[in-house]
Tab-separated table of C-alpha atoms in Angstrom:
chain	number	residue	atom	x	y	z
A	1	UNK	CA	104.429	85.555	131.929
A	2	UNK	CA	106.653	87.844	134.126
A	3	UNK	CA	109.877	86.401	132.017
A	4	UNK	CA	108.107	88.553	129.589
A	5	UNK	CA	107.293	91.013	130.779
A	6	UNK	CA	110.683	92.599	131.493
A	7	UNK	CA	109.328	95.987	130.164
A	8	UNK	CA	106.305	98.021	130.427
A	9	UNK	CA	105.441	98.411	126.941
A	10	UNK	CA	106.224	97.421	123.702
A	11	UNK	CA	108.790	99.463	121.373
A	12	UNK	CA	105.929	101.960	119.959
A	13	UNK	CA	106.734	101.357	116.064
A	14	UNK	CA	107.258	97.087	116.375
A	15	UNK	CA	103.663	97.407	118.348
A	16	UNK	CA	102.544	99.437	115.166
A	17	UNK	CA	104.294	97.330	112.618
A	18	UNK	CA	102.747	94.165	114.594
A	19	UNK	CA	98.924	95.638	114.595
A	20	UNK	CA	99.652	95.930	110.670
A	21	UNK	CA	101.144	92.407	109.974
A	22	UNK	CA	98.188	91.184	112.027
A	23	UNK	CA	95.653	92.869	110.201
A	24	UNK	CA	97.170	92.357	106.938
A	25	UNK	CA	97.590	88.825	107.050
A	26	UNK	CA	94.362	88.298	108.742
A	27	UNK	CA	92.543	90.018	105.893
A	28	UNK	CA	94.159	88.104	103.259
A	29	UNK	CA	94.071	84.800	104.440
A	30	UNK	CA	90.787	85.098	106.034
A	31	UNK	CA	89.116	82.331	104.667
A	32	UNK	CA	91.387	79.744	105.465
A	33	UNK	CA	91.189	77.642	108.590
A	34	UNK	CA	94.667	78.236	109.074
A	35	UNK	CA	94.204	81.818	109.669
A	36	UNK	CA	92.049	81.226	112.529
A	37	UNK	CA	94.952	79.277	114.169
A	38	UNK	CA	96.876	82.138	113.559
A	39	UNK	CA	95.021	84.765	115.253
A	40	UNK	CA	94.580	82.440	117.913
A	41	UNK	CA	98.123	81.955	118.996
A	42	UNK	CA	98.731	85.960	118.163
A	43	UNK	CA	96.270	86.056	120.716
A	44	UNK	CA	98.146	84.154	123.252
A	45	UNK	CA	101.776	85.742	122.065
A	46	UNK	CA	100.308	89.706	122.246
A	47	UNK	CA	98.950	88.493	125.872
A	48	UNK	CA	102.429	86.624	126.924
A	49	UNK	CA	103.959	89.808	126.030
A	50	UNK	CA	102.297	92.104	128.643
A	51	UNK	CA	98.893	93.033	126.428
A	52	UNK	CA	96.403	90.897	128.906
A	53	UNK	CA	94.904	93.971	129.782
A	54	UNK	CA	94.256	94.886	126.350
A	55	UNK	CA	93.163	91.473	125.441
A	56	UNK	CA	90.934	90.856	127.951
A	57	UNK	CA	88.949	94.532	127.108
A	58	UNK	CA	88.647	93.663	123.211
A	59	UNK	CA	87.981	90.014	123.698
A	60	UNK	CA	84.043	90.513	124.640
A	61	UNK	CA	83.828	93.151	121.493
A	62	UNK	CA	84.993	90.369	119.226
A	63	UNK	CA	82.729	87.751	120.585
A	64	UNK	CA	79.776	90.672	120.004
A	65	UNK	CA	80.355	92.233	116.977
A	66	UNK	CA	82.493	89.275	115.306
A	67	UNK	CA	79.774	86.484	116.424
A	68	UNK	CA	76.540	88.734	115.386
A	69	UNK	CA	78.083	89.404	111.735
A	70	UNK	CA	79.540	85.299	111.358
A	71	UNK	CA	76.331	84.332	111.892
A	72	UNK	CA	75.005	87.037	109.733
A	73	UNK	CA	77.312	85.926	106.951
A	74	UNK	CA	76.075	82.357	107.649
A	75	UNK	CA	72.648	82.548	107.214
A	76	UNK	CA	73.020	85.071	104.120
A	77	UNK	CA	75.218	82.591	102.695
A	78	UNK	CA	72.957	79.826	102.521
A	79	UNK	CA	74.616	77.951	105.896
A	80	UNK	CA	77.897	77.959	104.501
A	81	UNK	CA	80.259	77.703	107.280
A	82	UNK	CA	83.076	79.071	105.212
A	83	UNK	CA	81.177	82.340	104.835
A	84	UNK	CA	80.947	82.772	108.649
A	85	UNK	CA	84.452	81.316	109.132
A	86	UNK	CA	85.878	84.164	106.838
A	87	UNK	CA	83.916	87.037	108.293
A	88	UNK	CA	85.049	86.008	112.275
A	89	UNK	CA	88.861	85.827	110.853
A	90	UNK	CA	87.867	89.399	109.367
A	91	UNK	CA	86.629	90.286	112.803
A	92	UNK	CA	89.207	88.520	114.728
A	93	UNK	CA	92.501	90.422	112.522
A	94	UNK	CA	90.915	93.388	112.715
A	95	UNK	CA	90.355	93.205	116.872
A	96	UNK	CA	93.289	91.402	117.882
A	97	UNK	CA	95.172	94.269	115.674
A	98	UNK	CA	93.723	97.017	118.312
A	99	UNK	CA	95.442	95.073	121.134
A	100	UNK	CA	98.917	95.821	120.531
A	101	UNK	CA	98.046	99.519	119.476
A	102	UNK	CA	96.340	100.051	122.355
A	103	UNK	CA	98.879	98.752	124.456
A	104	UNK	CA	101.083	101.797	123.204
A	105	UNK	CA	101.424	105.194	125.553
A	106	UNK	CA	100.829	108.512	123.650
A	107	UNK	CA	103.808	109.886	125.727
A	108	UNK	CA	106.058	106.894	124.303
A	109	UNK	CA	104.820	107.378	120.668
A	110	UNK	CA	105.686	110.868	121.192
A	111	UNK	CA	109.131	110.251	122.075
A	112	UNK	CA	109.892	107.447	119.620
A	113	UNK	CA	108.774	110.033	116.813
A	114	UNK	CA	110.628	112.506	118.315
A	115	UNK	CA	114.109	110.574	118.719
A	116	UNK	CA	112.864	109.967	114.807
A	117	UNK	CA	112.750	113.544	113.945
A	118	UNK	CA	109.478	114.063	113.115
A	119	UNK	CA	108.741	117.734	112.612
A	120	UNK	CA	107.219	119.217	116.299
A	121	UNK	CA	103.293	119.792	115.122
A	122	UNK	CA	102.692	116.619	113.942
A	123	UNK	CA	103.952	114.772	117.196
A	124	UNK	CA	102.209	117.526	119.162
A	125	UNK	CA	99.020	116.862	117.380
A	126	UNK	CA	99.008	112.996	117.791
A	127	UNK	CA	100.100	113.499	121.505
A	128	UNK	CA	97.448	115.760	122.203
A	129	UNK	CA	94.797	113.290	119.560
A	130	UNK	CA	96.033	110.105	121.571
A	131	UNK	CA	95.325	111.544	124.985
A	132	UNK	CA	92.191	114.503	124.894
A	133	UNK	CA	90.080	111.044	124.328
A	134	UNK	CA	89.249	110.700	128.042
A	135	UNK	CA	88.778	114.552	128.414
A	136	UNK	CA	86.393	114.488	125.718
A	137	UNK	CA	84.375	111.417	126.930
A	138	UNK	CA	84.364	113.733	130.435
A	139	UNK	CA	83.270	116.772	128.138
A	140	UNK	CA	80.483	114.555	126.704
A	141	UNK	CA	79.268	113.700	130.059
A	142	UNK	CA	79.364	117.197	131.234
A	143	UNK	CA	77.153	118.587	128.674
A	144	UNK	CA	74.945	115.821	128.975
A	145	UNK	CA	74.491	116.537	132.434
A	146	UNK	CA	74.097	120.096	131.839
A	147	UNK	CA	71.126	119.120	129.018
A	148	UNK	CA	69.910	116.912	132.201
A	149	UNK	CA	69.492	119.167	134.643
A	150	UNK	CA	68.238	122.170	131.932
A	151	UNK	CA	65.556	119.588	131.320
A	152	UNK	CA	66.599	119.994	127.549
A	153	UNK	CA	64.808	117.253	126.290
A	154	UNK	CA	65.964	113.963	124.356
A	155	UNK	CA	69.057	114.147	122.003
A	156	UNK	CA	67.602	112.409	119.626
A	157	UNK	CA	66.054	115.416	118.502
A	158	UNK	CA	67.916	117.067	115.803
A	159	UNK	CA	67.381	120.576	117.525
A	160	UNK	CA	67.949	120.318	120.776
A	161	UNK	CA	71.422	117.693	119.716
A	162	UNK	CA	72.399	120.882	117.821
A	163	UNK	CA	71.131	123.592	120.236
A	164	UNK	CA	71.807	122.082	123.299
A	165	UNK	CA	74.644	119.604	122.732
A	166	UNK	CA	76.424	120.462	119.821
A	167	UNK	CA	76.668	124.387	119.735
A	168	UNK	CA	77.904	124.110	123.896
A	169	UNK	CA	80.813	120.926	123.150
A	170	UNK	CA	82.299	122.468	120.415
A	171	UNK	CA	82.420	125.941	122.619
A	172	UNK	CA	83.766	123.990	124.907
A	173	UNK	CA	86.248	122.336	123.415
A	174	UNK	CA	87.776	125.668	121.775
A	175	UNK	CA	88.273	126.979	125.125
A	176	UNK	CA	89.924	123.832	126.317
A	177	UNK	CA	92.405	124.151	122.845
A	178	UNK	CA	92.496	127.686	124.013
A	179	UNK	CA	93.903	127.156	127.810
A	180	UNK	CA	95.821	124.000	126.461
A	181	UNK	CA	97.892	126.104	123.780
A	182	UNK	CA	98.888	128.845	126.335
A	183	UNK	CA	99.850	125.920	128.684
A	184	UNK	CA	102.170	124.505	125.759
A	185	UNK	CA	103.793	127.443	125.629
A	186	UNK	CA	104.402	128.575	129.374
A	187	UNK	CA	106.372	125.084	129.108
A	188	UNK	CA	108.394	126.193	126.271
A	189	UNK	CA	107.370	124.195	123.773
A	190	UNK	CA	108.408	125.546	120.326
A	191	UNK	CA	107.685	124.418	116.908
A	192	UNK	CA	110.557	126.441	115.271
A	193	UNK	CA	113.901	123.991	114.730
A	194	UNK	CA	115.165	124.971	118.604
A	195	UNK	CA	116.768	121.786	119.939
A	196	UNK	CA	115.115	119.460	122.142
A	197	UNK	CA	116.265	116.797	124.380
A	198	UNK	CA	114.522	113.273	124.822
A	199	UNK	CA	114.872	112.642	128.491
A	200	UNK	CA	113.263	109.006	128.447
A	201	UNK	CA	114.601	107.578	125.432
A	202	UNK	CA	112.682	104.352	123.653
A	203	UNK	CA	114.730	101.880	122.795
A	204	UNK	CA	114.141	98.392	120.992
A	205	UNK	CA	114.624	95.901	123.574
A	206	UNK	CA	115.533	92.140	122.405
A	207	UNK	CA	112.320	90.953	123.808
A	208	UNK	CA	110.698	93.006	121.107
A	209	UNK	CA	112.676	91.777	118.459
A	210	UNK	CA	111.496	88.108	119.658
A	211	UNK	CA	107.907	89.220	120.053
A	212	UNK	CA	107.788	90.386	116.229
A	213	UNK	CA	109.926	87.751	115.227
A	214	UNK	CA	107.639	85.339	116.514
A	215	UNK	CA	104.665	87.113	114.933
A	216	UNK	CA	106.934	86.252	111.230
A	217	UNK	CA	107.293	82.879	112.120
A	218	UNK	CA	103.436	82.076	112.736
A	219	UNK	CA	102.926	83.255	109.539
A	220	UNK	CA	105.477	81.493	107.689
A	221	UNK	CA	104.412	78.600	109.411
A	222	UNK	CA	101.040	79.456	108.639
A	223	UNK	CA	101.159	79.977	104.833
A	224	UNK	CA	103.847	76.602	104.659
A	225	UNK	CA	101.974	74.271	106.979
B	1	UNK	CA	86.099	163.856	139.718
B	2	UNK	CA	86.785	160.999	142.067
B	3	UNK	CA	89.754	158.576	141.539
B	4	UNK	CA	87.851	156.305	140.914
B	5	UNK	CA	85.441	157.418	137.882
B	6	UNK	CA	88.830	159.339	136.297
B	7	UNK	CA	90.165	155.469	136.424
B	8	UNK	CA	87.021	154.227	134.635
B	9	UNK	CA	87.153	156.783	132.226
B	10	UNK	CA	91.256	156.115	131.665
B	11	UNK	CA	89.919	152.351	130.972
B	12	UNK	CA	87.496	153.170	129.012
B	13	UNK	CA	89.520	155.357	126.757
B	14	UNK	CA	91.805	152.703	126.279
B	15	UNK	CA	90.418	150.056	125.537
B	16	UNK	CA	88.555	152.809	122.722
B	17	UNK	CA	92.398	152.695	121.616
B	18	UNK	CA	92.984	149.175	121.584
B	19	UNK	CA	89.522	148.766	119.558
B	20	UNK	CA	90.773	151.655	116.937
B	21	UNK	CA	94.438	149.761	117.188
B	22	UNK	CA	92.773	146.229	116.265
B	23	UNK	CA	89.835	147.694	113.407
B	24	UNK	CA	93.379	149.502	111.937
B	25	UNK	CA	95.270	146.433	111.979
B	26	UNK	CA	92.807	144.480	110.287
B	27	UNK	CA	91.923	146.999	107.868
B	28	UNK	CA	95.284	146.844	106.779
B	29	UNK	CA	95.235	143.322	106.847
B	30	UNK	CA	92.397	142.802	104.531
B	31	UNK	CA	93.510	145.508	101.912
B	32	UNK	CA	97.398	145.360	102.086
B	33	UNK	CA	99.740	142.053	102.442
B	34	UNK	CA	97.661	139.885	104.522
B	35	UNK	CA	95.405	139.582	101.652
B	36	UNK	CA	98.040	138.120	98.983
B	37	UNK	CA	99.746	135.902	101.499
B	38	UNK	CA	98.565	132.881	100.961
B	39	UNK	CA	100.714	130.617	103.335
B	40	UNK	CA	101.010	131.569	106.665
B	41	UNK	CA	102.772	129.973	109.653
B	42	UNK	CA	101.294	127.711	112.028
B	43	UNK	CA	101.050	128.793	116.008
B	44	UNK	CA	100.975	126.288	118.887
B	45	UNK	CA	97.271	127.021	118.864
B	46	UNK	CA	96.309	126.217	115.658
B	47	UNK	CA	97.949	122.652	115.905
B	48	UNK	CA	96.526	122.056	119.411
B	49	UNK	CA	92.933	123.027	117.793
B	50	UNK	CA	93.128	121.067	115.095
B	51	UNK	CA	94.508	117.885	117.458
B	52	UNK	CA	91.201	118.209	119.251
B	53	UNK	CA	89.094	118.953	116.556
B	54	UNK	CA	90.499	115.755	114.830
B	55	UNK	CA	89.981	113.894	118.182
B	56	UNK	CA	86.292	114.505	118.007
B	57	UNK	CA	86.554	113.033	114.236
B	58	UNK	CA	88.648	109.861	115.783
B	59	UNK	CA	86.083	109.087	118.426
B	60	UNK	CA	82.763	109.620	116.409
B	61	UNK	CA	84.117	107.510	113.717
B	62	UNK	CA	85.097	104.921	116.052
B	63	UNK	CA	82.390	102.480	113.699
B	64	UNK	CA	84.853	102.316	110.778
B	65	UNK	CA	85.685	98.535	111.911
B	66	UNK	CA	82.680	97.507	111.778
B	67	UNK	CA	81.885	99.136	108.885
B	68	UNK	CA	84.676	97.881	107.177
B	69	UNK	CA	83.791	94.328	107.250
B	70	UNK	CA	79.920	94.538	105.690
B	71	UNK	CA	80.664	93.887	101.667
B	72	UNK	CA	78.567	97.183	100.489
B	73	UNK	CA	80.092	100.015	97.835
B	74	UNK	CA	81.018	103.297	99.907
B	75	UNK	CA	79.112	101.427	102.947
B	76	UNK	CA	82.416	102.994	105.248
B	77	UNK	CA	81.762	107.017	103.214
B	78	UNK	CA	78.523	106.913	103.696
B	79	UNK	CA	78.419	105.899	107.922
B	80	UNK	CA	81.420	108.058	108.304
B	81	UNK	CA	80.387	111.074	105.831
B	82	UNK	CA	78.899	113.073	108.228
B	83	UNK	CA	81.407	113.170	111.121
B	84	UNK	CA	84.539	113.333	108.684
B	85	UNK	CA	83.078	116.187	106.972
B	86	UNK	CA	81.535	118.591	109.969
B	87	UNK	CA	84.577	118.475	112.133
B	88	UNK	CA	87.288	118.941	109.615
B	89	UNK	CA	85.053	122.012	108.676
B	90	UNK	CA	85.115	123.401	112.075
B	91	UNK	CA	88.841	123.116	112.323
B	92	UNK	CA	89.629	124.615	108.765
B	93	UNK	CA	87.066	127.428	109.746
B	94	UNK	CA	89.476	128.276	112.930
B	95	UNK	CA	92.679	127.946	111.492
B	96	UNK	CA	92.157	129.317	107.933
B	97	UNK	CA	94.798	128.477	106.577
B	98	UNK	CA	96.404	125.661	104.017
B	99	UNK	CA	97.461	122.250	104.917
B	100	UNK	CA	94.470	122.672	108.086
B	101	UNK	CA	93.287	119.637	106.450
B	102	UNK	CA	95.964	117.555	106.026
B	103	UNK	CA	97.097	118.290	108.699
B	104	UNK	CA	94.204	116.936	110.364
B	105	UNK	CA	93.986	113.866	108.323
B	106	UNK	CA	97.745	113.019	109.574
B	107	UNK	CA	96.956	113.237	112.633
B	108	UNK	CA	94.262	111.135	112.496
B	109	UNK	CA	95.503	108.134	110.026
B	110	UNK	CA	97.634	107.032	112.921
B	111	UNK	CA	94.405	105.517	114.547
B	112	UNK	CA	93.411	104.716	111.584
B	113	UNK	CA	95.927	102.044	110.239
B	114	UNK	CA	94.534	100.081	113.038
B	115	UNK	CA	90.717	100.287	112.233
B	116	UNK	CA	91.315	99.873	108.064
B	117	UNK	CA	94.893	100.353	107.300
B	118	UNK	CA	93.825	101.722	103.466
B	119	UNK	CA	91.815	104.407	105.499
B	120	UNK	CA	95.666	105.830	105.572
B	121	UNK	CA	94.930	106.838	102.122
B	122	UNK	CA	92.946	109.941	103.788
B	123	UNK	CA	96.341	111.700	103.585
B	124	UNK	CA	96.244	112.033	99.839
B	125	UNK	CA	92.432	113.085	99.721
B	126	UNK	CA	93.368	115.997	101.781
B	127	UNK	CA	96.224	116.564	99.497
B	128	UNK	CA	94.440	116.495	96.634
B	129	UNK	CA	91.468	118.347	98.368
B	130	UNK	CA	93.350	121.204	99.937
B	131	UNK	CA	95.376	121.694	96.124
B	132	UNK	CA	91.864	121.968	94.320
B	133	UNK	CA	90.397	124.491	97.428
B	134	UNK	CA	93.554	126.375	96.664
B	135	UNK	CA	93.647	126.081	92.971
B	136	UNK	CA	89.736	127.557	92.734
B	137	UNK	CA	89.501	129.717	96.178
B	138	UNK	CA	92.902	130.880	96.721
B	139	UNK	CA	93.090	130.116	99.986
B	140	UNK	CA	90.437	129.646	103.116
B	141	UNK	CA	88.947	133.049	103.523
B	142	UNK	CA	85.685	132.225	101.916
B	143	UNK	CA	83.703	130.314	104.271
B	144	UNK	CA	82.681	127.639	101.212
B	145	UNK	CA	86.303	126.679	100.468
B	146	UNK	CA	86.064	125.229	103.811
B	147	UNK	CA	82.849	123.801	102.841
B	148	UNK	CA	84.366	122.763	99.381
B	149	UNK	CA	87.274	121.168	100.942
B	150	UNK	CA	85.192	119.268	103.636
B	151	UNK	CA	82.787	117.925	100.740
B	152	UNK	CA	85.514	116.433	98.737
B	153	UNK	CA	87.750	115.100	101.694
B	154	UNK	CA	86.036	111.519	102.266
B	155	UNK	CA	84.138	111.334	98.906
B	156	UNK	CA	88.270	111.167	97.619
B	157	UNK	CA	88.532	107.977	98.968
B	158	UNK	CA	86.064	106.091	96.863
B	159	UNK	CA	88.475	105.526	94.009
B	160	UNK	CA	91.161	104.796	95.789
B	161	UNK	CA	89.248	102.013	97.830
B	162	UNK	CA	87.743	101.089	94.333
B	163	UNK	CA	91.201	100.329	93.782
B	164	UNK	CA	92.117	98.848	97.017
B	165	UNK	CA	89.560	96.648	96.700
B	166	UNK	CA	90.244	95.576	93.022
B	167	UNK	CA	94.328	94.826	94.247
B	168	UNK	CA	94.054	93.443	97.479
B	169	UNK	CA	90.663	91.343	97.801
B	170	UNK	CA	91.760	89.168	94.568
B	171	UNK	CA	94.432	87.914	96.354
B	172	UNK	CA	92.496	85.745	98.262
B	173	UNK	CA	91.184	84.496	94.984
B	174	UNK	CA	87.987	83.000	96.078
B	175	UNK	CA	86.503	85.863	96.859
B	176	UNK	CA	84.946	87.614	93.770
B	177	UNK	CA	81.398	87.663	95.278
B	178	UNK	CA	83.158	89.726	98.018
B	179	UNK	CA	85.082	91.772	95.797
B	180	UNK	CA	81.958	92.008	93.251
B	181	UNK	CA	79.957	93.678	96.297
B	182	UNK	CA	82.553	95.600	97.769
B	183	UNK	CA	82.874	97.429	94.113
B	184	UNK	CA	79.211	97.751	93.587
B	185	UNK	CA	79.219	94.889	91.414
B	186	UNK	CA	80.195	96.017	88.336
B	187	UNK	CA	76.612	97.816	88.663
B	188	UNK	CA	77.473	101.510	87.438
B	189	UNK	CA	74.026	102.921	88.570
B	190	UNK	CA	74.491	101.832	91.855
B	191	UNK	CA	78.462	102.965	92.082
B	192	UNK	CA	77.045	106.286	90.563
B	193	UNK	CA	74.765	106.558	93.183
B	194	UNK	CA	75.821	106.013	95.873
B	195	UNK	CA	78.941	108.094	95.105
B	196	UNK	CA	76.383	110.719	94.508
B	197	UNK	CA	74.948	110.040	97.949
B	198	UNK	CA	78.273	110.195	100.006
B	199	UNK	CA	79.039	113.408	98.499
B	200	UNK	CA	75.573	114.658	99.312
B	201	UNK	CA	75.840	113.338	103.247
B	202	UNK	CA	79.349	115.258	103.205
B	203	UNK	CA	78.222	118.453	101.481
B	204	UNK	CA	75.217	118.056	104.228
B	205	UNK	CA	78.358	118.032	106.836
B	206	UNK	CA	80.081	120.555	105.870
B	207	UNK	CA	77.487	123.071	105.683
B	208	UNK	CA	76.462	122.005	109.826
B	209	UNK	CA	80.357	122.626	110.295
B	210	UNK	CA	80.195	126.047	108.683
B	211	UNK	CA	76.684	127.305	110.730
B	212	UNK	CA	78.319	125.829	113.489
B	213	UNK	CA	81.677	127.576	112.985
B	214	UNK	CA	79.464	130.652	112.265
B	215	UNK	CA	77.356	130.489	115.396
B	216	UNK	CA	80.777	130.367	117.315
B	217	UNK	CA	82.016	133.624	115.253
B	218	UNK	CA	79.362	135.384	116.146
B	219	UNK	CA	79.928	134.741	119.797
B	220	UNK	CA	83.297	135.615	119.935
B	221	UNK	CA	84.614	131.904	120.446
B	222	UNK	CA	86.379	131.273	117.412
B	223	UNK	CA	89.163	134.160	116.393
């Protein structure tokens, strides 16, 4: 597995173009038993090529969600296996497609767009999408604690979720956009057409051209077998 | 007079100034150029806003793939109305100005194309909604073109997943009970109303966004 593993990540866009092949294919062809053999051995090549991590985090979601609505499909199908069989291969593209795209690094998207040109605000804005996730989960908490120790009440209520949840996150968050835009620009971050320099270049290494590659051939193999 | 109170006073006198200084500015504003321009330049802040107001979309509409897979007309509008309608509105209500939207909705279909790739097609609801919004309101200023443009944003996508649907699930051939539910059917009461319904959920949305975006107005958060 180390073999390859010769990089950290995967070249952002062939990780992105890879989710979509995955997906795609696994949509289409989900009712064949075939497909199933495909996501199975994406599932081994995404993990030989350094997404175990990823794998191993979506792998109990899929056996959740993708088991409760197979046998959902079965039993509203009258039994019919093929029924079930299609809506796990739904399940199964649609999961094993969040592996690779989770395996990518905002920072690295951010540079791959940039070496692409892409104007500044839109890289800035998925930089800043891809990584405020934890911060917001830690926001969540916060407020939640805050409600906790207030002795708010439940959330479920309507006006104490508004009053006591919603009104202070979203306050919250404005004056985290707030301090976060003033630290952008104490860094010199511009988004007139100043030049820029990519320190930490991405570039596609063969490894990735074998890992896609090999994602092409399953399927060929899959739709000619 | 002690130093001290003659400094209080030389505070308080200026920041009279500053007050008169910003109330002029704004007057001017309102009645002179600010008024026609439509288009106006996006700051560092207004992108970083609307990254974390779109963030807040992202991870409340983290159900989409589930969603996605349950054979149901506008099943995906009507679980995700809500969320993609009352944060877009809070971000279009702080940056007021065009392209907030699809701006967002770039931003955003990123993460998408992993959870329903045709989801992607958000980029040309917010086209389409921010042209109309601009077309009827002339801009953001009103607080209901916000609400307009966050009412039409998700409802968009019904006809173009119609469509999706219609194209891509008949490939598979087999599957017309799948495609027949995912399109409603072919039943046009139940296509009508549940359309009806998603656009109600996101009007619903929309409106939270703008008390919301109000309530923050009024307390100084959001200038």
């Amino acid at each position: 597995m180390a073999f390859f593993r010769n990089k950290r990540n995967l070249y952002p866009l062939i990780a992105i173009a890879s989710a979509l092949i995955i997906m795609v294919f696994g949509l289409v062809m989900a009712r064949t038993v075939v497909c199933s053999y495909f996501l199975l051995g994406a599932f081994v090549w995404v993990i030989l090529f350094g997404c175990y991590k990823q794998a191993l985090k979506v792998l109990p979601l899929f056996i959740v969600f993708g088991g409760a609505f197979a046998l959902i499909a079965f039993f509203s199908s009258g039994k019919n296996f093929d029924g079930a069989l299609a809506m796990a291969n739904r399940f199964g593209a649609v999961f094993l497609a969040i592996i690779p795209s989770t395996s990518i690094q905002a920072v690295a998207m951010t540079r791959n767009l940039s070496q692409l040109h892409t104007p500044r605000g839109i890289t800035l804005g998925m930089l800043i999408t891809m990584s405020f996730i934890p911060v917001l989960r830690a926001e969540i908490k916060r407020v939640r604690e805050a409600m906790r120790t207030r002795g708010a009440g439940s959330i479920l209520n309507h006006k104490i979720f508004y009053r006591a949840f919603l009104i202070p996150l979203v306050t919250r968050l404005v004056d985290i956009s707030d301090t976060l835009a003033l630290s952008i620009e104490t860094r010199g971050f511009t988004l007139g057409k100043s030049k820029y320099t990519v320190y930490k270049r991405e570039a596609v290494n063969y490894m990735d051209v074998v890992y896609i590659f090999g994602l092409v051939a399953g399927i060929v193999l899959a739709v000619v077998l | 007079m002690t130093p001290r109170e003659k400094a209080i006073l030389e505070l308080v006198r200026l920041s009279e100034e500053e007050q008169r200084i910003a109330d002029e500015a704004e007057k001017h504003g309102e009645s002179g150029k600010g008024k026609r321009k439509i288009f106006q330049k996006y700051m560092i802040k207004d992108i970083v806003f609307l990254a974390i107001i779109t963030c807040c979309t992202l991870v409340t509409g983290a159900i989409m793939p589930l969603l996605v897979n349950v054979p149901l007309f506008g099943i995906i509008q009507l679980g995700l109305g809500i969320q993609f309608s009352l944060f877009p509105v809070i971000g279009m209500m702080k940056v007021k100005k065009p392209f907030a939207l699809l701006l967002q909705s770039m931003f955003i279909s990123i993460f998408l194309v992993f959870m329903f790739p045709p989801m992607v097609l958000l980029i040309a609801c917010a086209l389409v909604a921010e042209l109309l919004t601009l077309l009827i309101f002339r801009g953001y200023r009103s607080d209901w073109a916000c609400v307009f443009a966050g009412t039409l944003y998700l409802p968009l996508t019904l006809p173009l997943l119609y469509m999706y649907y219609n194209v891509f699930y008949t490939v598979s051939g087999e599957e017309k009970a799948a495609v027949s539910m995912f399109i409603g059917g072919g039943n046009t009461g139940l296509i009508v109303g549940i359309s009806f319904a998603v656009l109600a959920v996101c009007f619903i949305g929309s409106v939270i966004g703008m008390v919301i975006a109000r309530e923050l107005k009024k307390a100084g958060k959001l200038k």
